[in-house]
Short mmCIF file of C-alpha atoms and ligand atoms in Angstrom, two decimals:
data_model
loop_
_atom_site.label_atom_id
_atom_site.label_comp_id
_atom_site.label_asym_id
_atom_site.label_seq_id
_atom_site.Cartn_x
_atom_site.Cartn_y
_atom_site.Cartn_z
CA UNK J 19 45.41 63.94 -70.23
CA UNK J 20 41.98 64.15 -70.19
CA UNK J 21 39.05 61.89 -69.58
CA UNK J 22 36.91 61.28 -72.93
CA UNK J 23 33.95 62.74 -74.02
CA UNK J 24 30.71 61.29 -72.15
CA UNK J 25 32.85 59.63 -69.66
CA UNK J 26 32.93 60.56 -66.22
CA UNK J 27 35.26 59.76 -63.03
CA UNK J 28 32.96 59.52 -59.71
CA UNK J 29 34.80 61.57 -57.16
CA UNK J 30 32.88 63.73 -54.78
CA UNK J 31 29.26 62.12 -55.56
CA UNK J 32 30.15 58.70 -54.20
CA UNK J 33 28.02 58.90 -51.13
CA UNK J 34 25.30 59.51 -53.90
CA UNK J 35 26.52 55.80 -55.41
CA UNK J 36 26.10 54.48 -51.93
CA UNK J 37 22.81 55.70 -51.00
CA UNK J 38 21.74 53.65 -54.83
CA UNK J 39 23.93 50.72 -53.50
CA UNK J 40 21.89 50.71 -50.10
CA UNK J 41 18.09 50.76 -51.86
CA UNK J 42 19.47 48.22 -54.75
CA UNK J 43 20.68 45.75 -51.34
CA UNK J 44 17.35 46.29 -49.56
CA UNK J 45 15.31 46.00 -52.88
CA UNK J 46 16.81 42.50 -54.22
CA UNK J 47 17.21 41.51 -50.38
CA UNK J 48 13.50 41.75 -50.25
CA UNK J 49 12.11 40.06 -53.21
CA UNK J 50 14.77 37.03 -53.44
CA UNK J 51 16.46 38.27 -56.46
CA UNK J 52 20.20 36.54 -56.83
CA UNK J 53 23.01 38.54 -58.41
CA UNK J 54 24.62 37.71 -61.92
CA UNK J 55 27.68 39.25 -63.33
CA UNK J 56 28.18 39.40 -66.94
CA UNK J 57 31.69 40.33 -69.14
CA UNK J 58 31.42 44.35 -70.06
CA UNK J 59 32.59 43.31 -73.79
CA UNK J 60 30.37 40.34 -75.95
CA UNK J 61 30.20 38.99 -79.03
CA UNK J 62 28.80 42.02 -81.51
CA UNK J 63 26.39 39.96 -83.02
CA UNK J 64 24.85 39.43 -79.20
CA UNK J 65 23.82 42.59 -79.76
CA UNK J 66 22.43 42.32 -83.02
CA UNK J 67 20.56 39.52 -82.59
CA UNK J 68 19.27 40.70 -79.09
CA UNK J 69 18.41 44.38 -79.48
CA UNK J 70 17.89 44.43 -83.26
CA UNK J 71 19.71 45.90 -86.16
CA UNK J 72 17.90 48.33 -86.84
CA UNK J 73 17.57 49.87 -83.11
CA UNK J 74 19.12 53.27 -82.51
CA UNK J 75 21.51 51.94 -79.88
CA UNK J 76 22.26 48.82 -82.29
CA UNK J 77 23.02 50.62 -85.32
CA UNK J 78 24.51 53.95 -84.01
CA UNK J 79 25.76 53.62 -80.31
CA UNK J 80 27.51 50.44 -79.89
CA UNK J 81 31.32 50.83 -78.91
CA UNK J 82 32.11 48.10 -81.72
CA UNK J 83 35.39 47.00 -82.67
CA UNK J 84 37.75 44.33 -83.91
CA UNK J 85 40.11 42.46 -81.27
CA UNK J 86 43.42 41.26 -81.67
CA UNK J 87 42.27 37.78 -82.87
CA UNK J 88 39.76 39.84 -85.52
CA UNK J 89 36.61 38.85 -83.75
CA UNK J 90 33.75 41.68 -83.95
CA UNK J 91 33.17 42.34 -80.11
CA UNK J 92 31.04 45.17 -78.83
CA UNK J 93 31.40 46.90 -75.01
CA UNK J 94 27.38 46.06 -73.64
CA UNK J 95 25.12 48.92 -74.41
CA UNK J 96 22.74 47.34 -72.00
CA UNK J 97 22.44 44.60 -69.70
CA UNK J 98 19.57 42.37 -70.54
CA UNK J 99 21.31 40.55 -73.87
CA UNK J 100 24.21 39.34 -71.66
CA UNK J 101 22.59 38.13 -68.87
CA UNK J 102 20.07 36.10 -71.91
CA UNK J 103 23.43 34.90 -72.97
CA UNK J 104 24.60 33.40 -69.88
CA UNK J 105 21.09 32.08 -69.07
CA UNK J 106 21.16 29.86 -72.16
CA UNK J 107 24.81 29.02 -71.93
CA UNK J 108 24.90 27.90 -68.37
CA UNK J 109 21.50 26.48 -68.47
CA UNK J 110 20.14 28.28 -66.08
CA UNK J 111 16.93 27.44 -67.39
CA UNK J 112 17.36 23.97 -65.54
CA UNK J 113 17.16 25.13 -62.27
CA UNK J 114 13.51 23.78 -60.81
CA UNK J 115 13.12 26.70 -59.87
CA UNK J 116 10.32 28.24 -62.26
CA UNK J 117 10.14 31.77 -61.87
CA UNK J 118 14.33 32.77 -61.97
CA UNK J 119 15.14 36.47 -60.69
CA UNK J 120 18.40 38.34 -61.35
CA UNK J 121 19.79 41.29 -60.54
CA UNK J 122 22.99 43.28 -61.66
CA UNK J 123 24.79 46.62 -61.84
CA UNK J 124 27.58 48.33 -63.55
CA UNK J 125 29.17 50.12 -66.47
CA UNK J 126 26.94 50.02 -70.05
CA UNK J 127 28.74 51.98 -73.00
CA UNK J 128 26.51 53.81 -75.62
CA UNK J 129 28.41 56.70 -78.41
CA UNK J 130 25.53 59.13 -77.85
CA UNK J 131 25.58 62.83 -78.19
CA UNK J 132 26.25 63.51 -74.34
CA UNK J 133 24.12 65.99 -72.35
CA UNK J 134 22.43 66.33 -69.09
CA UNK J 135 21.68 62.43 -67.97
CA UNK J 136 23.00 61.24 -71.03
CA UNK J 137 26.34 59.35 -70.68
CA UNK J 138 28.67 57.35 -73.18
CA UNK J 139 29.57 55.17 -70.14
CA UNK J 140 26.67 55.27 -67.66
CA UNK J 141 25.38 52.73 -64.85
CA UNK J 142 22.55 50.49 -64.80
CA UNK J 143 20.72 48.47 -62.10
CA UNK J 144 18.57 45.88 -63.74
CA UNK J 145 16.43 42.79 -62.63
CA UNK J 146 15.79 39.87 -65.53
CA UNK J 147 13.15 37.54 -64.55
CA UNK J 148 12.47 34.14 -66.41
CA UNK J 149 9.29 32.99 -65.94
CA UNK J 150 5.94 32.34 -67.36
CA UNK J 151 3.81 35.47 -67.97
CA UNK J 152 1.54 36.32 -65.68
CA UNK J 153 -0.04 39.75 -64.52
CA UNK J 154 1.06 39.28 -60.92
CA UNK J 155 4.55 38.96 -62.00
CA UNK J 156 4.32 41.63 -64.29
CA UNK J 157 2.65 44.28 -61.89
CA UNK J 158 5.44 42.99 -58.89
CA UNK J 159 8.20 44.35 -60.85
CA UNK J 160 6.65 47.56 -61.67
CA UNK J 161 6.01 47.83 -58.07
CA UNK J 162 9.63 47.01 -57.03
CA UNK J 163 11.01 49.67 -60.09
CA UNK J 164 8.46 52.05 -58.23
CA UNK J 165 9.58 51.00 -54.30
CA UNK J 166 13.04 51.26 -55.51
CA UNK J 167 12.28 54.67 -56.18
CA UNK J 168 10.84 55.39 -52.93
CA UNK J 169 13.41 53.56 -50.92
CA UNK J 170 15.92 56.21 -52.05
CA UNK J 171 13.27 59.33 -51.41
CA UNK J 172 12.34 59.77 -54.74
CA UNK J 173 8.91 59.93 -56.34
CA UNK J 174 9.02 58.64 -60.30
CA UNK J 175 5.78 58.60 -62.48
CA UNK J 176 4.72 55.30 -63.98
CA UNK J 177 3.81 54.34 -67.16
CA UNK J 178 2.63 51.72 -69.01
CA UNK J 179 1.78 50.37 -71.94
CA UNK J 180 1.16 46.62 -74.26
CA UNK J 181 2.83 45.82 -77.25
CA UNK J 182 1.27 43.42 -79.23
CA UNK J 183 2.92 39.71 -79.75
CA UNK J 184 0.12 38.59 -81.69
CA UNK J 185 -0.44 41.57 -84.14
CA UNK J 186 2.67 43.22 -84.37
CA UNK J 187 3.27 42.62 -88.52
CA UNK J 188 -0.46 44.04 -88.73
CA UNK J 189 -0.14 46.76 -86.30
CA UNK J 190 2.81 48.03 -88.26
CA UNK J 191 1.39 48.00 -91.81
CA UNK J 192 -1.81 49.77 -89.95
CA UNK J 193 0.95 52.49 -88.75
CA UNK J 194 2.70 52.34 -91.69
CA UNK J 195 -0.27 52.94 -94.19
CA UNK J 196 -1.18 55.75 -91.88
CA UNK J 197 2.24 57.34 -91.75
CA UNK J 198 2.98 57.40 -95.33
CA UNK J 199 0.74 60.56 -97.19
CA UNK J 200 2.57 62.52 -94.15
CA UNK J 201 6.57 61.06 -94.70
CA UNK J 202 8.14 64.36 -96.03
CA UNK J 203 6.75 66.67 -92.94
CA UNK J 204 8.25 63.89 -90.31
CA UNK J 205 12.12 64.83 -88.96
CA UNK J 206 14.58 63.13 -90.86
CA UNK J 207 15.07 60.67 -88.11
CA UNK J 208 11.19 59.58 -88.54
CA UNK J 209 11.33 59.32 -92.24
CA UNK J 210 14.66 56.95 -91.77
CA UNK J 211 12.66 54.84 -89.26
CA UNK J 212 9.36 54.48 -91.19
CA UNK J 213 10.91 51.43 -92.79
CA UNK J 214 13.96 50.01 -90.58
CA UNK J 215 11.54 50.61 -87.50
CA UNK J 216 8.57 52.83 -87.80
CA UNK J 217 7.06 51.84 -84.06
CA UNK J 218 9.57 54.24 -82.92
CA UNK J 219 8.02 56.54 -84.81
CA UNK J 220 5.32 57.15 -82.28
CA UNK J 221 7.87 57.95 -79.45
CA UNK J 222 9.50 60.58 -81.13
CA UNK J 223 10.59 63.95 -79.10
CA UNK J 224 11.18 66.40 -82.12
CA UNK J 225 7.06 64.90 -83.88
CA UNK J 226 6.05 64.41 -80.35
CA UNK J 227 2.92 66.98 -81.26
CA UNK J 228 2.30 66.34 -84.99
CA UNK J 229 -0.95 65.67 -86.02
CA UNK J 230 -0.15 62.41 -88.12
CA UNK J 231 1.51 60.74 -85.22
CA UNK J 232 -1.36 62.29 -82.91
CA UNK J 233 -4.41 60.33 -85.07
CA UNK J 234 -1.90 57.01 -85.43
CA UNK J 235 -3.47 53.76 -84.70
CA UNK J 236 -1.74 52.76 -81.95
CA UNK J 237 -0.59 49.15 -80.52
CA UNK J 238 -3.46 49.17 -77.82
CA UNK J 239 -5.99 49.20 -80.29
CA UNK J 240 -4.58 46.22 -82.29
CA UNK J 241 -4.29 44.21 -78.85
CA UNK J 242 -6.21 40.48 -78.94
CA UNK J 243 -9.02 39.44 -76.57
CA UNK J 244 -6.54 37.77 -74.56
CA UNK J 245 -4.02 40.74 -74.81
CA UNK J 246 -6.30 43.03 -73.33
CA UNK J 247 -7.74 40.81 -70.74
CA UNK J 248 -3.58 40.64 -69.53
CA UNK J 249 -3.72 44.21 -69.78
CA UNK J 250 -6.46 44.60 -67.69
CA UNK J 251 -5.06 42.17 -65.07
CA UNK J 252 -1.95 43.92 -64.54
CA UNK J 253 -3.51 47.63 -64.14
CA UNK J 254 -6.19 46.20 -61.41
CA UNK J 255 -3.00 44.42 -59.81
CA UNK J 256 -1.14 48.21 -60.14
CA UNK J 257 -4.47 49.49 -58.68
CA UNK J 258 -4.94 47.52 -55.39
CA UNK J 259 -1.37 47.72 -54.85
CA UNK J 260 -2.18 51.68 -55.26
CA UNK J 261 0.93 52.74 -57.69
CA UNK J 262 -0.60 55.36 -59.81
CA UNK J 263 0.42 54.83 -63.17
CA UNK J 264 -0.82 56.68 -66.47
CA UNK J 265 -0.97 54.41 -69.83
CA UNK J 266 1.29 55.90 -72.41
CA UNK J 267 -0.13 54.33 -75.77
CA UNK J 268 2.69 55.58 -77.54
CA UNK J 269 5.23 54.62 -75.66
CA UNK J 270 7.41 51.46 -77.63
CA UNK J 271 10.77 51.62 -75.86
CA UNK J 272 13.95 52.05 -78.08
CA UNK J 273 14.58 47.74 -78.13
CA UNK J 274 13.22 45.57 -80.59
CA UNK J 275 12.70 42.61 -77.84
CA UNK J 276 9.76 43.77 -76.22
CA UNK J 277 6.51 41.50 -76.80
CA UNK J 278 3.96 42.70 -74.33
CA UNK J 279 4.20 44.95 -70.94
CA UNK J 280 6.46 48.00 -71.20
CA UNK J 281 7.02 50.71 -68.74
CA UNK J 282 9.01 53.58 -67.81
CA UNK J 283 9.72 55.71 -64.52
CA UNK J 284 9.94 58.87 -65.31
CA UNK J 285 10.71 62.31 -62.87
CA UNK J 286 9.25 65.34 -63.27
CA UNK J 287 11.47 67.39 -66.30
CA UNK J 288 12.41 70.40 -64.19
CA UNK J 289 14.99 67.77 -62.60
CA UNK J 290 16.37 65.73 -65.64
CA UNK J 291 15.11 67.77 -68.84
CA UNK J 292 14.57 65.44 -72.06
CA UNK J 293 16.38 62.61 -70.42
CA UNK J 294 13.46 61.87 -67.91
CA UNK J 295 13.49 58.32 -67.99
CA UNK J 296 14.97 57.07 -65.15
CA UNK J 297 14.05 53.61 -65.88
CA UNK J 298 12.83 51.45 -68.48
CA UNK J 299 11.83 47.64 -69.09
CA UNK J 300 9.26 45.47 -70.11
CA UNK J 301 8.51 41.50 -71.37
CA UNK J 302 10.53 40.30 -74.07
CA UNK J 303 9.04 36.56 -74.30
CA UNK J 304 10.77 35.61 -77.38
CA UNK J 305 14.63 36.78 -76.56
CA UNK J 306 15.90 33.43 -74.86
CA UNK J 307 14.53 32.05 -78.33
CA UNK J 308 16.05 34.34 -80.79
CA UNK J 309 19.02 33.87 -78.71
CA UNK J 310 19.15 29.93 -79.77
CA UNK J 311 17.82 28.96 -75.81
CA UNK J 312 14.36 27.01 -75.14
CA UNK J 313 11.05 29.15 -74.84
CA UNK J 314 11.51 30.76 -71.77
CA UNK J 315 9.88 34.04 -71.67
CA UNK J 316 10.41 36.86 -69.20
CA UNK J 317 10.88 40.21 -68.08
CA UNK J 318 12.75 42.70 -66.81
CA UNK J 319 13.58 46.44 -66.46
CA UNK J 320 17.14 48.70 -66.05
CA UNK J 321 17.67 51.99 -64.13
CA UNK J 322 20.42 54.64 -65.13
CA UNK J 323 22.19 55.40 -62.10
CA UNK J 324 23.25 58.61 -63.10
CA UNK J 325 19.84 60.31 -63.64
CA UNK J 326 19.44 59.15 -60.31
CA UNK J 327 22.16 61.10 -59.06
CA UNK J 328 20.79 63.91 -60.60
CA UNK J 329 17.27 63.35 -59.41
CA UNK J 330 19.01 62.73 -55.79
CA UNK J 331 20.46 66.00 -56.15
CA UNK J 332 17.66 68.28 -57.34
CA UNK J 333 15.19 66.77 -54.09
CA UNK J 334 18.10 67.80 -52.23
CA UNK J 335 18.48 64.40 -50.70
CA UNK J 336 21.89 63.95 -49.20
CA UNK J 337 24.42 61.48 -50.03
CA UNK J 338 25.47 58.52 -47.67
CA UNK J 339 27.91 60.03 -45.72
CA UNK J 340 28.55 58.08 -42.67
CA UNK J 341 30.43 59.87 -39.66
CA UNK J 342 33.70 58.91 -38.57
CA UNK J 343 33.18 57.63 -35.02
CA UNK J 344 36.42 59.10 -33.33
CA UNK J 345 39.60 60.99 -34.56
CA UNK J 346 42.48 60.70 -31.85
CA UNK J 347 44.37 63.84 -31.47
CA UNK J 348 47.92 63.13 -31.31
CA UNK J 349 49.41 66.32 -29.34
CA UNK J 350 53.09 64.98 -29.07
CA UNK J 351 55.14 62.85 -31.69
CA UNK J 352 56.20 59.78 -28.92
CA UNK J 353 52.60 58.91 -28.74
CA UNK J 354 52.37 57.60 -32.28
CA UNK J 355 52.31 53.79 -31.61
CA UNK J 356 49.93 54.19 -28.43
CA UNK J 357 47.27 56.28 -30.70
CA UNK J 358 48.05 53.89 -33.47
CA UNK J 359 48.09 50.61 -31.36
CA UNK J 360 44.16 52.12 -30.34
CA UNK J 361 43.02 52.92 -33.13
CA UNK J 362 43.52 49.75 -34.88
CA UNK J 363 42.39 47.83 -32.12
CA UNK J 364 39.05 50.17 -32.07
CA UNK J 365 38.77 49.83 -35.78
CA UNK J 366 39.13 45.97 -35.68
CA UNK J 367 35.93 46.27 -33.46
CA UNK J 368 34.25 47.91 -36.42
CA UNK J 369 34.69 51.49 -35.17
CA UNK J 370 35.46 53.80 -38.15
CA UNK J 371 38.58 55.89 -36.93
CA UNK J 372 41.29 58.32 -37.74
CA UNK J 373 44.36 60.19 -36.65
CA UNK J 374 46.17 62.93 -36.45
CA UNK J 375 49.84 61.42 -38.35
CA UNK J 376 51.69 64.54 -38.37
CA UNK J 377 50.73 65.84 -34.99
CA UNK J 378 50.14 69.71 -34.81
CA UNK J 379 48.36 72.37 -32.83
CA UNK J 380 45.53 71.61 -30.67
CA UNK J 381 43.52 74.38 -32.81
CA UNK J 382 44.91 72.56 -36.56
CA UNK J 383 43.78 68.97 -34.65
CA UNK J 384 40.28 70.25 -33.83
CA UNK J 385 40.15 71.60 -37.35
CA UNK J 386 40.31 68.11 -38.68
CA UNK J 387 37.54 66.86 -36.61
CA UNK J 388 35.20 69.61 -38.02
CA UNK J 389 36.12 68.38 -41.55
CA UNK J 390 35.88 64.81 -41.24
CA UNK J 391 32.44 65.38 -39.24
CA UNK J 392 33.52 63.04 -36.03
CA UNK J 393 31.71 62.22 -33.89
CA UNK J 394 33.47 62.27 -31.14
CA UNK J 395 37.74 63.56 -30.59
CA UNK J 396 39.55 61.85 -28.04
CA UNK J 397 42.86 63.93 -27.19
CA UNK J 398 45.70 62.02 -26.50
CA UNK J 399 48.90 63.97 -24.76
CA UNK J 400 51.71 63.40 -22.09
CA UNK J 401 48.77 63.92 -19.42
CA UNK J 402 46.11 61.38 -20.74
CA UNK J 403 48.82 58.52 -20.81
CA UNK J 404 50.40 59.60 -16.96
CA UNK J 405 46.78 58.90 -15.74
CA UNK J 406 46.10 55.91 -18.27
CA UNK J 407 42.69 57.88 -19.44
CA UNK J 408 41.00 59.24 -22.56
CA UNK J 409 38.53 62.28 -22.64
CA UNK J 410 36.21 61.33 -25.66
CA UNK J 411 34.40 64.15 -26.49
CA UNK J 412 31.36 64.40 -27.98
CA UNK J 413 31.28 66.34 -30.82
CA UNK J 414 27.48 66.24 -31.41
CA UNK J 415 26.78 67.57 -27.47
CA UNK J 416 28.24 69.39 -25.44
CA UNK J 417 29.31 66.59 -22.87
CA UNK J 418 32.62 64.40 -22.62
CA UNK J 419 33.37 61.35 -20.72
CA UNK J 420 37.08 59.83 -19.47
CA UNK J 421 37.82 56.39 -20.21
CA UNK J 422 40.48 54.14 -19.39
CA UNK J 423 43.31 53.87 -21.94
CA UNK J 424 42.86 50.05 -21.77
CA UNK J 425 38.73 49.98 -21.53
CA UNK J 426 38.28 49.15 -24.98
CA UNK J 427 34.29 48.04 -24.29
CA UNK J 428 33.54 51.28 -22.76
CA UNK J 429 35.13 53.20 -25.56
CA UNK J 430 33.03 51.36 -28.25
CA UNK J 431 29.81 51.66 -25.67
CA UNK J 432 30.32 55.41 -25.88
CA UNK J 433 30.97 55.13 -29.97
CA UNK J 434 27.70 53.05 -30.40
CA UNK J 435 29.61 50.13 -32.06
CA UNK J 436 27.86 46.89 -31.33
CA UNK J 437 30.33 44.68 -29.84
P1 HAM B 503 16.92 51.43 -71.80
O1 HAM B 503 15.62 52.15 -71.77
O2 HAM B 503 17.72 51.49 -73.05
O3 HAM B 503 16.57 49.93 -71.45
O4 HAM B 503 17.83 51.92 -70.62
C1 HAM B 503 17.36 51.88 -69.29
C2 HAM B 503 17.76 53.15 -68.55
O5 HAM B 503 19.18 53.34 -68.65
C3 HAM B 503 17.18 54.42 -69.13
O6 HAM B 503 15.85 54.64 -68.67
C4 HAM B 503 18.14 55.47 -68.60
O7 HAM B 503 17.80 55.81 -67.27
C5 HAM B 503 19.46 54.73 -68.61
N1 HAM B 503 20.26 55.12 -69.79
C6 HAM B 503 20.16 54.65 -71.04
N2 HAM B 503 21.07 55.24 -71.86
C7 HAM B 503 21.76 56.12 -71.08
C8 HAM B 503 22.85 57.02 -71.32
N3 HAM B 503 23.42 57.14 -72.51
N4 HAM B 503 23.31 57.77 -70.27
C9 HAM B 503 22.74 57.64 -69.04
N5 HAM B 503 21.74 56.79 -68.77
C10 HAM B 503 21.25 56.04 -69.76
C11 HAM B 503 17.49 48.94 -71.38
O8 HAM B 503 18.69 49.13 -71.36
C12 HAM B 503 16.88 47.57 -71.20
N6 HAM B 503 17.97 46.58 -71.14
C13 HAM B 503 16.03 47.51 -69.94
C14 HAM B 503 15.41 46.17 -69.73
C15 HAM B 503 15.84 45.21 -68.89
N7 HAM B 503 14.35 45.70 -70.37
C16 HAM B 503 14.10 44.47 -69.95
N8 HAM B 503 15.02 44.15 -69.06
#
């Protein structure tokens, strides 16, 4: 049996998982942000209510099928709809609290055509904040999408761009009028989205260069007074906080819930290809809305975790691997229980410790300590238990020191365990 296509099994690059798990714990530790947990498999029409029908992932990716009791359920695509869900349905929104900040992270499914950082079950990390909008707010999440980044030793490009709330219906017959003398040289995925959802249009990577997309108006210049002024506010924020950033004017993001701020991390393409992005978000004020909740706007961005991975692997950054603070030798069979009796009484103590089980030759033992990268090997024979001592060696120096069988402090002194 094999695993399907675009699914994966995380084996050897779990220390790569870690190192993710480590920044996403020092990231949400830092700016308050509370954890929420929402079911991998929703209502269907969650989805197309949230994301929009006529969104690629939407109409195209979803994993969408009937249940036993014939109810239309989808596995998430993304993370954001869910977590709107359980805002309105719990209430959430009552909480005095007036700006509400959530994070969460796990499995999203999407049926794409898999390739290089594209998954059909991948991993997102994503923060949903409920608040009013304000520039400040807006310009702190960029910079925690962008100190996430760094956290984990990575440098991702930012970019930004405004959607307009206000002028959306006459942006898009602006775009469309402009689009449509030049429909028939557009790929065929252009021409189908010039009427379901022709803002995607601009973001397209096969008419990324064509002139008619080149010379379209684009959302920035339809913005409002006020639009602009928000604009403005959140780049001199991104400015004194000194994140470089470029503004992307065609960038739209592949949702149909964003109404203002949008912005992507990207890495450079020599590490990731097409599938650059490692993260994407933006403010989608009207979602808790269209979702049947009270006006509550807010914002929020997800990161693939795989990309990551891959991004990880091309700075040659190395994966969380922590040591194993001591593996007891075992040279004869009768001194299973005394190694075993230590080694759970060390590990209790939070050492991290192994073994040797099956006994074997000194040479075989030492062998194992190379390969599970101990830090120190304490050998215990006939000898060490007639004098009621321990040689721990250090693995990492050239030095050893003898401790008493029963000197359990000393031994986790020596292992740099705090007690
Ligand atoms: P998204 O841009 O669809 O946004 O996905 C966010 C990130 O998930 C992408 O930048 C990419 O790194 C990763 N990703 C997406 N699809 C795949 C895939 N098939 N394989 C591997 N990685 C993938 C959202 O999902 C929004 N919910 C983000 C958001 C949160 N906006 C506001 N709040």
């Amino acid at each position: 049996m094999n695993k399907l296509k675009g699914m994966f099994d995380i084996t050897t690059d779990q220390g790569y998982y870690a190192l993710i798990q480590n920044a996403i714990q020092t990231m949400v530790r830092a700016h308050d942000i509370k954890r929420i947990d929402t079911p991998l498999l929703e209502a269907s029409e969650l989805f197309h209510r949230g994301m929009g029908d006529d969104t690629d992932v939407v109409s195209k990716e979803t994993y969408t099928f009937q249940d036993r009791g014939n109810r239309s359920v989808t596995l998430r695509p993304e993370g954001t709809a869910g977590v709107v869900r359980a805002f309105i349905e719990d209430k959430l929104y009552a909480d005095p609290d007036n700006v509400k900040k959530m994070y969460y992270e796990g499995p999203m499914f999407r049926y794409e055509r898999p390739q290089k950082g594209r998954f059909r079950q991948f991993h997102q990390f994503g923060v949903e904040i409920f608040a009013l909008p304000s520039p400040a707010l807006d310009a702190d999440l960029c910079a925690l999408a962008y100190d996430f980044m760094n956290t984990l030793g990575l440098s991702g490009h930012l970019e930004i761009n405004q959607l307009s709330k206000s002028s959306k219906p006459a942006y898009t017959q602006a775009l469309k009028a402009h689009l449509k003398p030049h429909l028939n040289t557009l790929c065929s995925d252009c021409q189908n989205r010039f009427e379901k959802n022709p803002l995607r249009i601009l973001d397209c990577k096969v008419d990324h260069d064509h002139p008619a997309i080149q010379s379209a108006p684009m959302p920035l210049d339809y913005m409002s007074e006020e639009e602009t002024a928000y604009f403005n506010r959140v780049k001199s924020h991104l400015d004194a906080l000194k994140i470089p950033y470029t503004v992307n004017k065609k960038m739209v993001r592949g949702l149909d819930y964003y109404t203002g701020i949008v912005f992507e991390l990207k890495v450079d393409e020599a590490m990731l290809g097409h599938q650059n992005t490692v993260a994407g978000g933006g403010r989608y004020d009207e979602l808790v809305q269209t979702l049947g909740g009270p006006e509550v706007p807010a914002t929020g961005f997800a990161f693939g975790l795989e990309r990551l991975v891959v991004a990880l692997k091309e700075a040659n950054i190395p994966p969380l691997n922590p040591p194993l603070d001591l593996y007891i030798m075992v040279l004869d069979e009768t001194l299973s229980e005394t190694a075993l009796t230590l080694a759970r009484k060390l590990r209790l103590k939070g050492a991290r410790v192994d073994l040797a089980y099956h006994g074997g030759s000194m040479k075989k033992q030492f062998k194992a300590v190379t390969h599970k990268n101990a830090s120190y090997a304490a050998i215990l024979g006939p000898d060490e238990v007639e004098k009621g001592c321990l040689t721990f060696k250090n693995q990492r120096a050239d030095a050893s020191s003898e401790v008493a069988l029963n000197d359990l402090s000393t031994m986790l002194n020596i292992l740099g365990v705090n007690q």
